[in-house]
One Martini backbone bead per residue (centre of mass of N, CA, C, O) as a GRO file, in nm:
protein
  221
    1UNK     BB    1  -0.788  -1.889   0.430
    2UNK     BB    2  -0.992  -2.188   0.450
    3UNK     BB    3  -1.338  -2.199   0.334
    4UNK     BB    4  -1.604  -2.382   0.341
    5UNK     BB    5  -1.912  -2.433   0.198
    6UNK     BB    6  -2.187  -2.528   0.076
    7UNK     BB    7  -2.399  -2.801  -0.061
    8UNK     BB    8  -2.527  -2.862  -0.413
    9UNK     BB    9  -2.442  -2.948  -0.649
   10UNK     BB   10  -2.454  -3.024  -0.988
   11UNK     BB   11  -2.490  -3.335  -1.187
   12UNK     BB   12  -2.366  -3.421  -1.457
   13UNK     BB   13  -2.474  -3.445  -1.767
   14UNK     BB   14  -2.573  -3.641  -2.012
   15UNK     BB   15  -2.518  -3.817  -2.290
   16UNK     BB   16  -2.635  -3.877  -2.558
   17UNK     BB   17  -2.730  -4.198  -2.602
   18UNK     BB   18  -2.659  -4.554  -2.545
   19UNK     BB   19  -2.380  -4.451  -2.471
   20UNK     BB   20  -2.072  -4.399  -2.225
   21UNK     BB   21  -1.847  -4.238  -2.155
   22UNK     BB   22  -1.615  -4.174  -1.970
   23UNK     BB   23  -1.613  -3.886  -1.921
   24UNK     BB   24  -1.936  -3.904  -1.841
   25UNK     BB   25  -1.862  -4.097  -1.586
   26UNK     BB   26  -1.688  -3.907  -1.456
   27UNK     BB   27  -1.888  -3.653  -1.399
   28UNK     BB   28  -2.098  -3.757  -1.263
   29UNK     BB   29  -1.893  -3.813  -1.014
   30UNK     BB   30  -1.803  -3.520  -1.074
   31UNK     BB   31  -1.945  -3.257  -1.017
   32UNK     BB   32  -2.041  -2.955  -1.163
   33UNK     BB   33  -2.061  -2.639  -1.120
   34UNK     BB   34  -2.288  -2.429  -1.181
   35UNK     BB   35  -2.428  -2.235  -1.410
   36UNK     BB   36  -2.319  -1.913  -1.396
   37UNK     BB   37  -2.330  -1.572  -1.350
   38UNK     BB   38  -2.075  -1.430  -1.250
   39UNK     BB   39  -2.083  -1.105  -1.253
   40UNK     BB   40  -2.337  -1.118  -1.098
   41UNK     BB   41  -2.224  -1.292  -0.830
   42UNK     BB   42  -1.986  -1.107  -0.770
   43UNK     BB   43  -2.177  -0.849  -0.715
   44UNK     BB   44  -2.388  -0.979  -0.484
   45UNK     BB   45  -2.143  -1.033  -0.324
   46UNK     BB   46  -2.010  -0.753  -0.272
   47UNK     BB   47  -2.269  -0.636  -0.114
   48UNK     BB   48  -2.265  -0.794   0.122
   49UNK     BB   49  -1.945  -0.787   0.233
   50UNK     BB   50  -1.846  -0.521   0.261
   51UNK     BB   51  -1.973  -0.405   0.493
   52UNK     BB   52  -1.865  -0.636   0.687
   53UNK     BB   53  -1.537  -0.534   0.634
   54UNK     BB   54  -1.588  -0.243   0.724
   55UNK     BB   55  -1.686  -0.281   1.021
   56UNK     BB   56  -1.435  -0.415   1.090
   57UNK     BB   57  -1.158  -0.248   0.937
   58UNK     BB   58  -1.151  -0.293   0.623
   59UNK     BB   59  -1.074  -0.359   0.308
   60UNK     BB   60  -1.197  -0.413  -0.020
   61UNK     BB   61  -0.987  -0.500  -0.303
   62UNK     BB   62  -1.158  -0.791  -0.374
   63UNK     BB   63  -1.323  -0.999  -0.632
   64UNK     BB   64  -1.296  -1.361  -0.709
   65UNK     BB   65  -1.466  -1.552  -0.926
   66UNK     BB   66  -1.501  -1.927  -0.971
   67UNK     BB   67  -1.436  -2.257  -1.127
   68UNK     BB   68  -1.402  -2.583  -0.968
   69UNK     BB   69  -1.519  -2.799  -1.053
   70UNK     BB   70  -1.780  -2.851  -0.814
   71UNK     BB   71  -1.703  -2.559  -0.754
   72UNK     BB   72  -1.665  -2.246  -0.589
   73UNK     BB   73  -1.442  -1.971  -0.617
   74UNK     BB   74  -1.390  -1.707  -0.332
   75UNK     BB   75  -1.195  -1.450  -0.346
   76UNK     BB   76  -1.021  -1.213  -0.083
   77UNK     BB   77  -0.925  -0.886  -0.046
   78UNK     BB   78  -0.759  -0.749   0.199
   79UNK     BB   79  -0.689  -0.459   0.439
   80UNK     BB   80  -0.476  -0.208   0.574
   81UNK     BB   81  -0.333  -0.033   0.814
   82UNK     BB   82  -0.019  -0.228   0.885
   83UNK     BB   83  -0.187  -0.436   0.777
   84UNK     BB   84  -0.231  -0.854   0.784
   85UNK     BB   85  -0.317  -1.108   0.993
   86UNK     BB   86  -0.409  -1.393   1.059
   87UNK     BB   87  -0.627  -1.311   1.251
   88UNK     BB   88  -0.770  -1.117   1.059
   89UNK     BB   89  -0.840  -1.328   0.836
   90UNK     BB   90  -1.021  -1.525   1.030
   91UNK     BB   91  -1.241  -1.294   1.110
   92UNK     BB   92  -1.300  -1.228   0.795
   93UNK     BB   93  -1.407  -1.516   0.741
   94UNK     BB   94  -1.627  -1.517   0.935
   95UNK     BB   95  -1.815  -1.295   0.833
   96UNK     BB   96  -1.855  -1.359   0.539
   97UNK     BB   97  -1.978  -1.677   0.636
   98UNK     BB   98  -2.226  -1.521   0.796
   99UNK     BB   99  -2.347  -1.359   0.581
  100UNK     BB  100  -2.394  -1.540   0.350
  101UNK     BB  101  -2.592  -1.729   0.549
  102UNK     BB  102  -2.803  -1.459   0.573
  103UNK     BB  103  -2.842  -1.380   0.271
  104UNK     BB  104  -2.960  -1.678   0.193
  105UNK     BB  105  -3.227  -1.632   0.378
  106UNK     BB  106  -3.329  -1.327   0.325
  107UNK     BB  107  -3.234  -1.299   0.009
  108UNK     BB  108  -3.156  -1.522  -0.192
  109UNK     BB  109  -2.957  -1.640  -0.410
  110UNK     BB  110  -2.582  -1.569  -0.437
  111UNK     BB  111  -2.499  -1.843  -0.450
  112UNK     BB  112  -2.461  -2.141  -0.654
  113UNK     BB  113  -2.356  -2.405  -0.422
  114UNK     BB  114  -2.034  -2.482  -0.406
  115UNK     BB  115  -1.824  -2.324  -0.176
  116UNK     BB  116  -1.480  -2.148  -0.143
  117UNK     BB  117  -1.320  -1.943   0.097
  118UNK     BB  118  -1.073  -1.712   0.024
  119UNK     BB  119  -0.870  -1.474   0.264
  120UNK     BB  120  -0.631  -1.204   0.206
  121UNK     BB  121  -0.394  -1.033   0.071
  122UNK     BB  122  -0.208  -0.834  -0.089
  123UNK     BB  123   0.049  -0.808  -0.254
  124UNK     BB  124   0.287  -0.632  -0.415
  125UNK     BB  125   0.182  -0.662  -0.728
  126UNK     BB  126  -0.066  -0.457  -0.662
  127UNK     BB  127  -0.153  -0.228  -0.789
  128UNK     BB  128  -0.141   0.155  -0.778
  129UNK     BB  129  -0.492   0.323  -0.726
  130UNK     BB  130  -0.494   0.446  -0.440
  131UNK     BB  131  -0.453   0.639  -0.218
  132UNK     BB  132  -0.380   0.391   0.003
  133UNK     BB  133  -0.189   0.266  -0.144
  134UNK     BB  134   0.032   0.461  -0.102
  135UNK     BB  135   0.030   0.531   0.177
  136UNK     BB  136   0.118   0.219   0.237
  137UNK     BB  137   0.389   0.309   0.060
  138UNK     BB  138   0.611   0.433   0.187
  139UNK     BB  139   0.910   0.476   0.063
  140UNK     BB  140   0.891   0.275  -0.181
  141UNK     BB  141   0.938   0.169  -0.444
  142UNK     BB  142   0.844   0.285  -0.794
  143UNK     BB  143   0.687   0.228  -1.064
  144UNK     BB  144   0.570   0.485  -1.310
  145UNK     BB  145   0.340   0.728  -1.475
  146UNK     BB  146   0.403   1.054  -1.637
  147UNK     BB  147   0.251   1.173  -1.857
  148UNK     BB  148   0.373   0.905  -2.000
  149UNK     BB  149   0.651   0.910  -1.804
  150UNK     BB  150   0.878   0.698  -1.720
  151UNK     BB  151   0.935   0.565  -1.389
  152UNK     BB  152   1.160   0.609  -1.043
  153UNK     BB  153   1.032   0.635  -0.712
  154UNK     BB  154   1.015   0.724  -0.415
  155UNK     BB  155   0.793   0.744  -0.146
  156UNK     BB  156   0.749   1.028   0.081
  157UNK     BB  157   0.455   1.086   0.026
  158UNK     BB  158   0.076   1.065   0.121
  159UNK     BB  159  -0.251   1.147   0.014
  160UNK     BB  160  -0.576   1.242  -0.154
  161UNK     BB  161  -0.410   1.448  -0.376
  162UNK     BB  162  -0.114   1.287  -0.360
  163UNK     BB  163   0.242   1.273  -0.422
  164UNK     BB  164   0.561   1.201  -0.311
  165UNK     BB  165   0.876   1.193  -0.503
  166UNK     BB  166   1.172   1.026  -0.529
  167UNK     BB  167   1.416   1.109  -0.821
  168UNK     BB  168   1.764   1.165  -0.759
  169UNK     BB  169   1.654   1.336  -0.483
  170UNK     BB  170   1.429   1.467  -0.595
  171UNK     BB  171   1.125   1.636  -0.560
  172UNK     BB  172   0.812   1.547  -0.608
  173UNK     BB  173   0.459   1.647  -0.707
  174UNK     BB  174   0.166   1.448  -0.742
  175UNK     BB  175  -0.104   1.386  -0.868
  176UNK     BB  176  -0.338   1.142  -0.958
  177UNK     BB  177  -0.426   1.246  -1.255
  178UNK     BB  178  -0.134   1.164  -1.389
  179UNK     BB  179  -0.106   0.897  -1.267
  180UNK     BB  180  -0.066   0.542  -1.276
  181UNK     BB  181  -0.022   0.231  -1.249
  182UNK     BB  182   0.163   0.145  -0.962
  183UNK     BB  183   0.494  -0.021  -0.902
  184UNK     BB  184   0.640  -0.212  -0.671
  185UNK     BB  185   1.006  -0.268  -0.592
  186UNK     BB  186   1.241  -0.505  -0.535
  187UNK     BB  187   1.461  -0.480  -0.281
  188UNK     BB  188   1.836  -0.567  -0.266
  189UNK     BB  189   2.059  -0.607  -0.081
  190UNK     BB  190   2.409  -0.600  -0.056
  191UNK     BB  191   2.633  -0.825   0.010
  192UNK     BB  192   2.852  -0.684   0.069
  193UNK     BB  193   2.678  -0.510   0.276
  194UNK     BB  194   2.652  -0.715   0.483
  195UNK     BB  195   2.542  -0.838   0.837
  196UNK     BB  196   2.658  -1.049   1.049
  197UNK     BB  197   2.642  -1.167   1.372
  198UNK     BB  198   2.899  -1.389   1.356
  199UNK     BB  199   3.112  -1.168   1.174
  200UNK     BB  200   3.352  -1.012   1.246
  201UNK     BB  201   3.516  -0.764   1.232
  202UNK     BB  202   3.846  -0.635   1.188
  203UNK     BB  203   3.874  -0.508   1.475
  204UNK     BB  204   3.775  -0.764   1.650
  205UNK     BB  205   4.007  -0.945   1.531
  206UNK     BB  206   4.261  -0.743   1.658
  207UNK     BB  207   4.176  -0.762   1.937
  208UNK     BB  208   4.222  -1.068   1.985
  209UNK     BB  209   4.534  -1.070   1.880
  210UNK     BB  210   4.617  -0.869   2.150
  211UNK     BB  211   4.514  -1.054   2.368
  212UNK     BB  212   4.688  -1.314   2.285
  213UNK     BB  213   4.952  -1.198   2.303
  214UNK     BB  214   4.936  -1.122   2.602
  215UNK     BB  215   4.859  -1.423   2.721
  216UNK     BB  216   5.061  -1.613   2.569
  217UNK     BB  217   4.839  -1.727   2.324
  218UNK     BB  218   4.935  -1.631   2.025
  219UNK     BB  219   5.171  -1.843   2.054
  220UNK     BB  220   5.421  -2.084   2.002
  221UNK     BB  221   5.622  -2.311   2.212
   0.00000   0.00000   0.00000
């Protein structure tokens, strides 16, 4: 979900000398986002918005800010035990744009200018790096190094000291301290072994022409 938040970009400053190229007749038009220390600023909405987020009930897993044109984008990725649903990234958006203009009347700029607040969940390319992620990911295949050598292998438990990894059929615990950071992989059902709902097996095509033979209408006269 996207939110818009407050106006008051700065507009882009003129080009000295007497004539004005095209370029910065445009810049003009289109303001653009204040220059600001992106890291400090970046660290200043994560101390905002952390505890609000947790307070919801979510981890907070990423932040991510950038400049777009006249404004700045603030990217937040959250998460969950069991996922996260449209309406909870509705709830936790609103409260972080809640947060974020309660910062700014009683403890002054945290983000200076106008920004978009961008809300959602981590995919699957998400590097596991900590226990929640793998724990969230139990069952799922992935590739990971362990102790230098890279491997693949299902998750079938994990705690807050390590996996148990099944590779090849044997299980392995693995603690963390050994670990890299795992990538899930995507499994892809093979076609020939699925199943379709309108296509009937084998066998009920034969009871159907046991039937149809039954009732003398089977073949033709």
């Amino acid at each position: 979900m996207t939110q818009r938040g407050r106006g008051g970009a700065r507009p882009a400053s003129r080009r000295s000398g007497g004539g004005r190229s095209r370029e910065a007749a445009e810049e003009t038009r289109q303001p653009t986002a204040p220059r600001i220390d992106l890291v400090a600023a970046k660290a200043r909405v994560r101390a905002v918005i952390e505890p609000v987020v947790v307070a919801a009930g979510f981890d907070l897993e990423d932040v991510n800010l950038s400049r777009a044109g006249r404004r700045h984008v603030l990217r937040v990725l959250v998460d969950a035990d069991g996922g996260i649903s449209l309406d909870d990234v509705a709830v936790v958006s609103r409260e972080i744009s809640q947060a974020l203009d309660t910062a700014e009347e009683t403890q002054g700029e945290v983000l200076a200018g106008e920004y978009q607040l961008e809300v959602g969940s981590p995919g699957v390319d998400r590097p596991l790096t900590l226990p929640r992620h793998w724990r969230r990911n139990v069952s799922r295949l992935v590739a990971v190094t362990v102790a230098g050598r890279s491997l693949a292998g299902r998750i079938t438990a994990a705690d807050e000291t390590g996996v148990v990894l099944d590779v090849d059929g044997k299980s392995t615990e693995i603690p963390y301290a050994d670990l890299g950071p795992g990538k899930v992989q995507i499994e892809f059902k093979r076609l020939d072994e699925a199943v379709f709902p309108d296509e009937p097996d084998e066998g009920d095509e034969d009871e159907d022409d046991e039937d149809d033979d039954e009732d003398g209408e089977g073949e033709d006269k």
